[in-house]
Coordinates of C-alpha atoms and ligand atoms in Angstrom, one line a residue:
M1 CA -17.5 -16.8 -0.9
I2 CA -18.0 -13.2 -0.1
R3 CA -17.8 -10.6 -2.9
Y4 CA -19.1 -7.1 -3.6
L5 CA -19.8 -4.5 -6.2
T6 CA -20.5 -0.7 -6.0
A7 CA -22.2 1.6 -8.4
G8 CA -22.9 5.4 -8.4
E9 CA -21.6 8.7 -9.5
S10 CA -20.5 11.3 -7.0
H11 CA -23.4 13.7 -7.8
G12 CA -25.8 11.2 -9.3
P13 CA -29.0 10.2 -7.4
A14 CA -27.4 7.5 -5.2
L15 CA -24.7 5.0 -4.4
V16 CA -25.6 1.3 -4.6
G17 CA -23.7 -1.7 -3.2
I18 CA -24.2 -5.4 -3.5
L19 CA -22.6 -7.7 -0.9
D20 CA -23.0 -11.4 -1.8
G21 CA -22.0 -14.4 0.3
L22 CA -22.9 -13.4 3.9
P23 CA -24.3 -16.3 5.8
A24 CA -28.0 -16.4 6.8
G25 CA -28.9 -15.5 10.3
M26 CA -26.5 -12.6 11.0
R27 CA -28.0 -9.8 13.0
V28 CA -27.5 -6.5 11.2
D29 CA -26.5 -3.7 13.5
V30 CA -27.6 -0.6 11.6
P31 CA -26.4 2.0 14.2
A32 CA -22.9 0.4 13.9
I33 CA -23.0 0.9 10.1
Q34 CA -24.2 4.5 10.7
M35 CA -21.3 5.1 13.0
E36 CA -18.8 4.0 10.4
L37 CA -20.4 6.2 7.8
K38 CA -20.2 9.2 10.2
R39 CA -16.5 8.4 11.0
R40 CA -15.7 8.5 7.3
Q41 CA -17.5 11.9 6.8
G42 CA -15.4 13.5 9.5
G43 CA -11.8 14.7 9.8
H44 CA -10.2 18.1 9.7
G45 CA -9.6 19.2 6.1
R46 CA -12.8 18.1 4.5
G47 CA -14.6 20.4 2.1
R48 CA -18.2 21.8 2.1
R49 CA -19.7 18.7 0.5
M50 CA -19.7 17.0 3.9
Q51 CA -22.1 19.7 5.2
I52 CA -24.5 18.7 2.5
E53 CA -24.3 14.9 2.9
S54 CA -25.4 12.9 5.9
D55 CA -25.1 9.3 4.8
E56 CA -27.9 7.0 5.9
V57 CA -27.9 3.4 4.7
E58 CA -31.0 1.7 3.4
F59 CA -31.4 -2.0 2.7
L60 CA -33.1 -3.1 -0.6
S61 CA -32.6 -6.9 -0.3
G62 CA -31.0 -9.7 1.6
V63 CA -32.2 -8.7 5.1
R64 CA -35.5 -9.4 6.8
G65 CA -36.5 -8.6 10.3
G66 CA -33.0 -7.3 11.0
S67 CA -31.2 -10.5 10.0
T68 CA -29.5 -11.6 6.8
L69 CA -31.3 -14.1 4.6
G70 CA -28.3 -15.6 2.9
S71 CA -29.3 -13.9 -0.3
P72 CA -27.4 -11.0 -1.8
V73 CA -27.6 -7.8 0.4
A74 CA -28.2 -4.7 -1.7
L75 CA -27.5 -1.3 0.0
Y76 CA -28.5 2.2 -1.0
L77 CA -27.1 5.6 0.0
R78 CA -28.7 8.7 -1.3
N79 CA -26.6 11.6 -2.6
R80 CA -28.3 14.7 -1.1
D81 CA -26.2 17.0 -3.4
F82 CA -28.0 15.5 -6.4
E83 CA -30.9 17.8 -5.8
N84 CA -28.6 20.8 -6.2
V85 CA -27.2 19.6 -9.5
R86 CA -30.1 17.7 -11.0
S87 CA -30.0 19.6 -14.3
L88 CA -26.3 18.5 -14.7
M89 CA -26.6 15.0 -13.4
D90 CA -30.1 13.7 -14.1
P91 CA -29.6 10.2 -15.6
M92 CA -31.9 11.0 -18.6
T93 CA -31.7 14.8 -19.1
G94 CA -28.5 15.8 -17.4
S95 CA -26.2 18.2 -19.4
G96 CA -24.1 21.3 -18.9
P97 CA -20.9 23.0 -20.1
A98 CA -18.1 20.5 -20.7
I99 CA -15.1 20.3 -18.3
T100 CA -12.0 20.1 -20.6
R101 CA -8.9 20.9 -18.5
P102 CA -7.6 17.7 -16.8
R103 CA -6.2 17.8 -13.3
P104 CA -2.8 16.3 -13.1
G105 CA -3.0 13.3 -10.7
H106 CA -6.7 12.7 -11.3
A107 CA -8.5 10.2 -13.5
D108 CA -9.6 13.0 -15.9
F109 CA -7.1 12.6 -18.7
A110 CA -6.6 8.8 -18.9
G111 CA -10.4 8.3 -18.4
A112 CA -11.3 10.7 -21.2
L113 CA -9.1 8.9 -23.6
K114 CA -10.2 5.5 -22.5
Y115 CA -13.9 6.1 -22.7
R116 CA -13.8 8.7 -25.6
H117 CA -15.4 11.3 -23.4
R118 CA -15.1 15.0 -24.4
D119 CA -16.6 16.1 -21.1
L120 CA -14.3 15.2 -18.2
R121 CA -17.3 15.2 -15.9
N122 CA -18.2 11.8 -17.3
V123 CA -15.0 10.5 -15.9
L124 CA -14.5 12.3 -12.6
E125 CA -18.0 11.6 -11.3
R126 CA -17.2 7.9 -10.9
A127 CA -13.5 8.5 -10.1
S128 CA -14.5 10.6 -7.1
A129 CA -13.9 9.2 -3.7
R130 CA -17.6 9.7 -2.9
E131 CA -17.9 6.1 -4.0
T132 CA -16.0 5.1 -0.8
A133 CA -19.1 5.8 1.3
M134 CA -20.6 2.6 -0.1
R135 CA -17.4 0.7 0.6
V136 CA -17.6 1.8 4.2
A137 CA -21.2 0.6 4.4
V138 CA -20.2 -2.8 2.8
G139 CA -17.1 -2.9 5.1
A140 CA -19.3 -2.3 8.2
L141 CA -21.3 -5.4 7.4
C142 CA -18.1 -7.3 6.8
R143 CA -16.9 -6.1 10.2
Q144 CA -20.0 -7.6 11.8
Y145 CA -19.3 -10.8 10.0
L146 CA -15.6 -10.9 11.1
A147 CA -16.8 -10.4 14.7
L148 CA -18.4 -13.8 14.5
V149 CA -14.8 -15.3 14.4
G150 CA -13.3 -12.8 16.9
I151 CA -11.6 -10.4 14.4
R152 CA -11.5 -6.7 15.4
V153 CA -10.3 -4.0 12.9
S154 CA -9.0 -0.6 13.8
G155 CA -7.0 2.3 12.2
R156 CA -5.1 5.4 12.9
V157 CA -3.5 8.2 11.0
V158 CA 0.3 8.1 11.3
R159 CA 1.4 11.0 9.0
I160 CA -0.1 14.1 7.4
G161 CA 2.3 16.2 5.2
D162 CA 5.6 16.6 7.1
V163 CA 4.1 15.7 10.5
A164 CA 4.7 12.1 11.6
A165 CA 3.2 10.5 14.7
R166 CA 5.0 8.3 17.1
Q167 CA 4.8 4.6 16.2
F168 CA 2.7 2.4 18.5
D169 CA 2.8 -1.4 18.6
Q170 CA -0.8 -1.8 19.9
A171 CA -4.3 -1.1 18.5
P172 CA -5.3 2.5 19.0
G173 CA -7.6 3.5 21.9
P174 CA -10.5 5.9 22.1
E175 CA -8.0 8.9 21.5
V176 CA -8.3 8.2 17.8
E177 CA -12.0 9.1 17.9
E178 CA -11.3 12.3 19.8
S179 CA -8.6 13.5 17.4
P180 CA -9.8 15.7 14.5
V181 CA -7.3 13.9 12.3
R182 CA -7.8 10.4 13.8
C183 CA -4.2 10.3 15.2
D184 CA -3.7 9.1 18.8
D185 CA -0.4 11.0 19.3
E186 CA -1.8 14.2 20.8
A187 CA 1.1 16.5 19.9
A188 CA 1.3 15.2 16.3
S189 CA -2.5 15.5 16.0
A190 CA -2.4 19.2 16.9
A191 CA 0.5 19.8 14.4
M192 CA -1.4 17.9 11.7
V193 CA -4.4 20.2 12.1
E194 CA -2.0 23.2 11.8
A195 CA -0.4 21.8 8.7
I196 CA -3.8 21.3 7.1
D197 CA -4.8 24.9 7.8
K198 CA -1.5 26.1 6.4
A199 CA -2.0 24.1 3.2
K200 CA -5.6 25.4 2.8
A201 CA -4.4 29.0 3.1
A202 CA -1.8 28.3 0.4
G203 CA -4.4 26.7 -1.9
D204 CA -2.6 23.4 -1.6
T205 CA -3.5 19.9 -0.5
L206 CA -1.8 17.3 1.8
G207 CA -1.3 13.5 1.7
G208 CA 0.0 11.3 4.5
A209 CA -0.2 7.7 5.8
F210 CA -2.4 5.6 8.0
E211 CA -2.1 2.2 9.7
V212 CA -4.9 -0.4 9.7
R213 CA -4.9 -3.5 12.0
A214 CA -6.9 -6.6 12.5
A215 CA -6.6 -8.1 16.0
G216 CA -7.8 -11.6 16.8
T217 CA -7.1 -12.9 13.3
P218 CA -7.0 -16.7 13.5
V219 CA -4.1 -18.6 12.0
G220 CA -4.3 -19.7 8.4
I221 CA -6.5 -17.1 6.7
G222 CA -5.3 -16.8 3.1
G223 CA -3.0 -19.3 1.6
N224 CA 0.1 -20.2 -0.4
R225 CA -1.2 -22.6 -3.0
Q226 CA -1.6 -20.0 -5.7
P227 CA -0.3 -16.4 -6.0
G228 CA -3.8 -15.0 -5.8
D229 CA -4.6 -16.8 -2.5
R230 CA -2.0 -14.8 -0.5
L231 CA -3.5 -12.7 2.2
D232 CA -0.9 -10.0 1.9
A233 CA -1.5 -9.7 -1.8
R234 CA -5.3 -9.5 -1.3
I235 CA -5.1 -6.9 1.5
A236 CA -2.6 -4.8 -0.4
G237 CA -4.8 -4.9 -3.5
A238 CA -7.9 -4.0 -1.5
L239 CA -6.1 -1.0 0.2
M240 CA -4.4 0.1 -3.1
S241 CA -7.9 0.3 -4.7
I242 CA -8.7 3.3 -2.5
Q243 CA -8.6 6.6 -4.4
T244 CA -5.3 8.4 -3.6
V245 CA -3.5 5.4 -2.2
K246 CA 0.0 5.0 -3.7
A247 CA 1.7 2.4 -1.4
V248 CA 0.8 -0.4 0.9
E249 CA 3.2 -2.2 3.2
I250 CA 2.4 -5.2 5.4
G251 CA 4.1 -5.0 8.7
S252 CA 7.1 -2.9 9.6
G253 CA 9.9 -5.2 8.3
S254 CA 11.0 -2.6 5.8
F255 CA 8.9 0.4 6.9
G256 CA 11.0 0.6 10.0
G257 CA 14.1 0.5 7.8
A258 CA 15.1 -3.0 8.9
F259 CA 16.7 -4.3 5.8
V260 CA 19.0 -6.7 7.6
G261 CA 17.7 -10.3 8.0
S262 CA 18.8 -10.5 11.6
T263 CA 16.6 -7.6 12.7
A264 CA 13.7 -7.9 10.2
H265 CA 12.0 -11.0 11.5
D266 CA 10.0 -12.2 14.5
T267 CA 11.9 -14.9 16.4
F268 CA 10.2 -17.7 18.4
E269 CA 10.4 -18.2 22.2
P270 CA 8.8 -21.0 24.2
G271 CA 5.7 -19.6 25.9
Q272 CA 2.9 -20.7 28.2
N273 CA 0.5 -21.3 25.3
G274 CA 3.0 -22.5 22.7
P275 CA 5.7 -20.5 20.9
S276 CA 5.5 -16.7 21.4
R277 CA 6.9 -13.9 19.4
G278 CA 8.5 -10.8 20.9
S279 CA 7.7 -8.6 17.9
N280 CA 5.4 -8.4 14.9
R281 CA 7.5 -7.0 12.1
A282 CA 5.8 -9.4 9.6
G283 CA 2.5 -7.7 10.2
G284 CA 0.8 -10.9 11.1
I285 CA 1.3 -12.6 7.7
E286 CA 4.0 -15.2 6.8
G287 CA 3.9 -17.2 3.6
G288 CA 0.7 -15.5 2.5
M289 CA -1.2 -16.8 5.6
S290 CA -2.2 -15.1 8.8
N291 CA 0.1 -16.3 11.7
G292 CA -2.1 -15.4 14.6
Q293 CA -0.5 -12.0 15.4
D294 CA -2.3 -8.7 14.5
V295 CA -2.5 -8.2 10.8
V296 CA -1.0 -4.7 10.2
A297 CA -0.7 -2.6 7.1
Y298 CA 0.8 0.8 6.5
V299 CA -0.8 2.8 3.7
R300 CA 0.5 5.9 2.0
V301 CA -1.9 8.4 0.5
K302 CA -1.0 11.1 -2.1
P303 CA -2.2 14.7 -1.8
I304 CA -5.6 15.3 -3.4
A305 CA -5.3 16.3 -7.1
T306 CA -7.8 19.2 -7.0
L307 CA -5.9 22.3 -6.0
M308 CA -7.4 25.7 -5.4
R309 CA -4.2 27.1 -6.9
P310 CA -4.4 24.9 -9.9
L311 CA -1.5 23.0 -11.6
A312 CA -0.5 23.5 -15.2
S313 CA -2.7 21.7 -17.7
V314 CA -3.8 21.8 -21.3
D315 CA -7.4 22.5 -22.5
L316 CA -8.3 19.4 -24.4
A317 CA -10.8 21.4 -26.5
T318 CA -8.2 23.9 -27.8
G319 CA -4.9 22.2 -27.2
S320 CA -3.6 25.4 -25.4
R321 CA -2.0 25.8 -22.0
A322 CA -4.6 26.3 -19.3
P323 CA -4.7 25.9 -15.5
A324 CA -6.4 22.7 -14.4
T325 CA -10.0 22.7 -13.6
I326 CA -11.0 23.9 -10.1
V327 CA -13.9 22.0 -8.5
R328 CA -15.0 22.0 -4.9
S329 CA -12.9 19.5 -3.0
D330 CA -11.2 18.6 0.3
V331 CA -7.8 19.9 1.4
C332 CA -6.8 16.6 3.2
A333 CA -8.8 13.4 3.3
V334 CA -6.2 11.2 5.1
P335 CA -8.4 10.8 8.2
A336 CA -11.3 9.7 6.0
A337 CA -9.0 7.4 4.0
S338 CA -8.0 5.6 7.3
V339 CA -11.7 4.8 7.9
I340 CA -12.0 3.6 4.3
G341 CA -8.8 1.5 4.8
E342 CA -10.5 -0.2 7.8
A343 CA -13.5 -1.0 5.6
M344 CA -11.3 -2.4 2.9
L345 CA -9.4 -4.5 5.4
C346 CA -12.7 -5.8 6.7
I347 CA -13.8 -6.7 3.1
A348 CA -10.5 -8.4 2.2
L349 CA -10.5 -10.4 5.4
A350 CA -14.2 -11.3 5.1
E351 CA -13.6 -12.7 1.6
A352 CA -10.6 -14.8 2.9
V353 CA -12.4 -15.9 6.1
S354 CA -15.5 -17.0 4.1
E355 CA -13.2 -19.0 1.9
K356 CA -11.6 -20.9 4.8
Y357 CA -14.7 -21.5 7.0
G358 CA -17.6 -21.2 4.5
G359 CA -21.1 -21.8 5.9
D360 CA -24.5 -20.9 4.5
S361 CA -25.7 -20.0 8.0
V362 CA -24.1 -18.4 11.0
E363 CA -24.4 -21.7 12.8
E364 CA -22.4 -23.5 10.1
L365 CA -19.8 -20.7 10.1
T366 CA -19.2 -20.8 13.8
A367 CA -19.2 -24.6 13.9
H368 CA -16.5 -24.7 11.2
F369 CA -14.5 -22.0 12.9
A370 CA -14.6 -23.8 16.3
A371 CA -13.6 -27.1 14.7
S372 CA -10.7 -25.5 12.9
E373 CA -9.5 -23.8 16.1
R374 CA -9.7 -27.1 18.0
G375 CA -7.8 -28.9 15.2
A376 CA -5.0 -26.4 15.1
K377 CA -4.5 -26.6 18.9
A378 CA -4.5 -30.4 18.9
L379 CA -1.8 -30.6 16.2
F380 CA 1.4 -30.1 18.1
S381 CA 2.2 -31.2 21.7
V382 CA 4.1 -27.9 22.0
L383 CA 0.8 -26.1 21.6
H384 CA -1.1 -28.6 23.6
P385 CA 1.3 -30.0 26.3
P386 CA 0.3 -33.1 28.2
D387 CA 0.4 -31.0 31.5
G388 CA -2.7 -29.1 30.1
N389 CA -1.1 -25.6 30.1
A390 CA -2.4 -24.8 26.6
Ligands
EPS401 C1 -14.1 14.4 -4.2 C2 -14.4 15.7 -4.2 C3 -15.3 16.3 -3.2 C4 -15.3 15.5 -1.9 C5 -15.6 14.1 -2.4 C6 -14.5 13.5 -3.1 O1 -16.7 16.3 -3.6 P1 -17.4 17.6 -4.2 O2 -16.7 17.8 -5.5 O3 -18.8 17.2 -4.4 O4 -17.1 18.7 -3.2 O5 -16.1 16.0 -0.9 O6 -15.9 13.3 -1.3 C7 -17.2 13.0 -1.0 C8 -18.3 13.5 -1.6 C9 -17.3 12.0 0.1 O7 -18.5 11.6 0.4 O8 -16.3 11.6 0.6 C10 -13.2 13.8 -5.2 O9 -13.0 14.4 -6.3 O10 -12.7 12.7 -5.1

């Protein structure tokens, strides 16, 4: 069973990740992991920190000669900015003036009370979305694992501020990589860039929404035996765990405003390879299990809580009114969030895929997968007609 942990403060020495449960014998494609890290660092609306960082993954365990060993994989990403703030953040000697004015919408206030911290830096360092760099590295490994069973994950930005993109039914093409906001509607992409520039000039920030999609997902990933088995619940939880995410929707059954049963579902039609569906409003999941269509989730992201024109707050050291703390930040991180969303979808699917097919080695995994696919096809004559069409 695949599971993972991350550790690391935003301006501490490094981020660390542990990914446990990958089968032995999987080739590790490091350039592909680097590409994912680079995608996450990009996007119009990022702040100056991304000019300092250039994330490069290192492996500490679980890999030898370029292949997984079946033991836990430990990953390491250095924070280059640590050298600039060592006196503040050194694990043994770090100290500095306390931050005491919580930002509305950030972890500052609740975290300070929870952990009894008088310096909000002790909360915000871990709350920072810097941590997602490690999720993307872990997710990139999970993506390579999913490829072994034919699953391909993609993402696109569908809204920034007031600007909404056209809705597409298919996975995005290369246009997403060419857009500075990861949006494949060219006109919307240009308007989104403008909106971000406008927000920046006003000292404001912008949220939005993105779509993530897994094509090639086999039938029956997830389950309905227990509430926690459900694939939609697991994917929603994984996506909701991303900093700034406020809503997750599977499929477009209600996103598209279809609140009437007769237009909200995906009817069956006889087809050449068994029943086919003319639509995918369910987002590829019915009854908590993948149904063979693309798994699709829409994710809404709130605007970043650090404003250059700060919101009203209270200084916790004095109890008086004071503007919220201003720290260096991004204006809009929705494009980065869509890359992180892809990573989280990869992780959630990898966990569920490993549960269904298991396997200590890649050979075992692929044998279990092939047997399962053969079994499903043989089950119904409608999927495997005697004339051999299936
Ligand atoms: C973040 C604030 C900014 C972002 C950071 C997330 O960092 P800094 O305060 O150092 O400028 O750049 O994102 C990253 C460092 C990253 O790698 O994505 C926050 O408060 O969440």
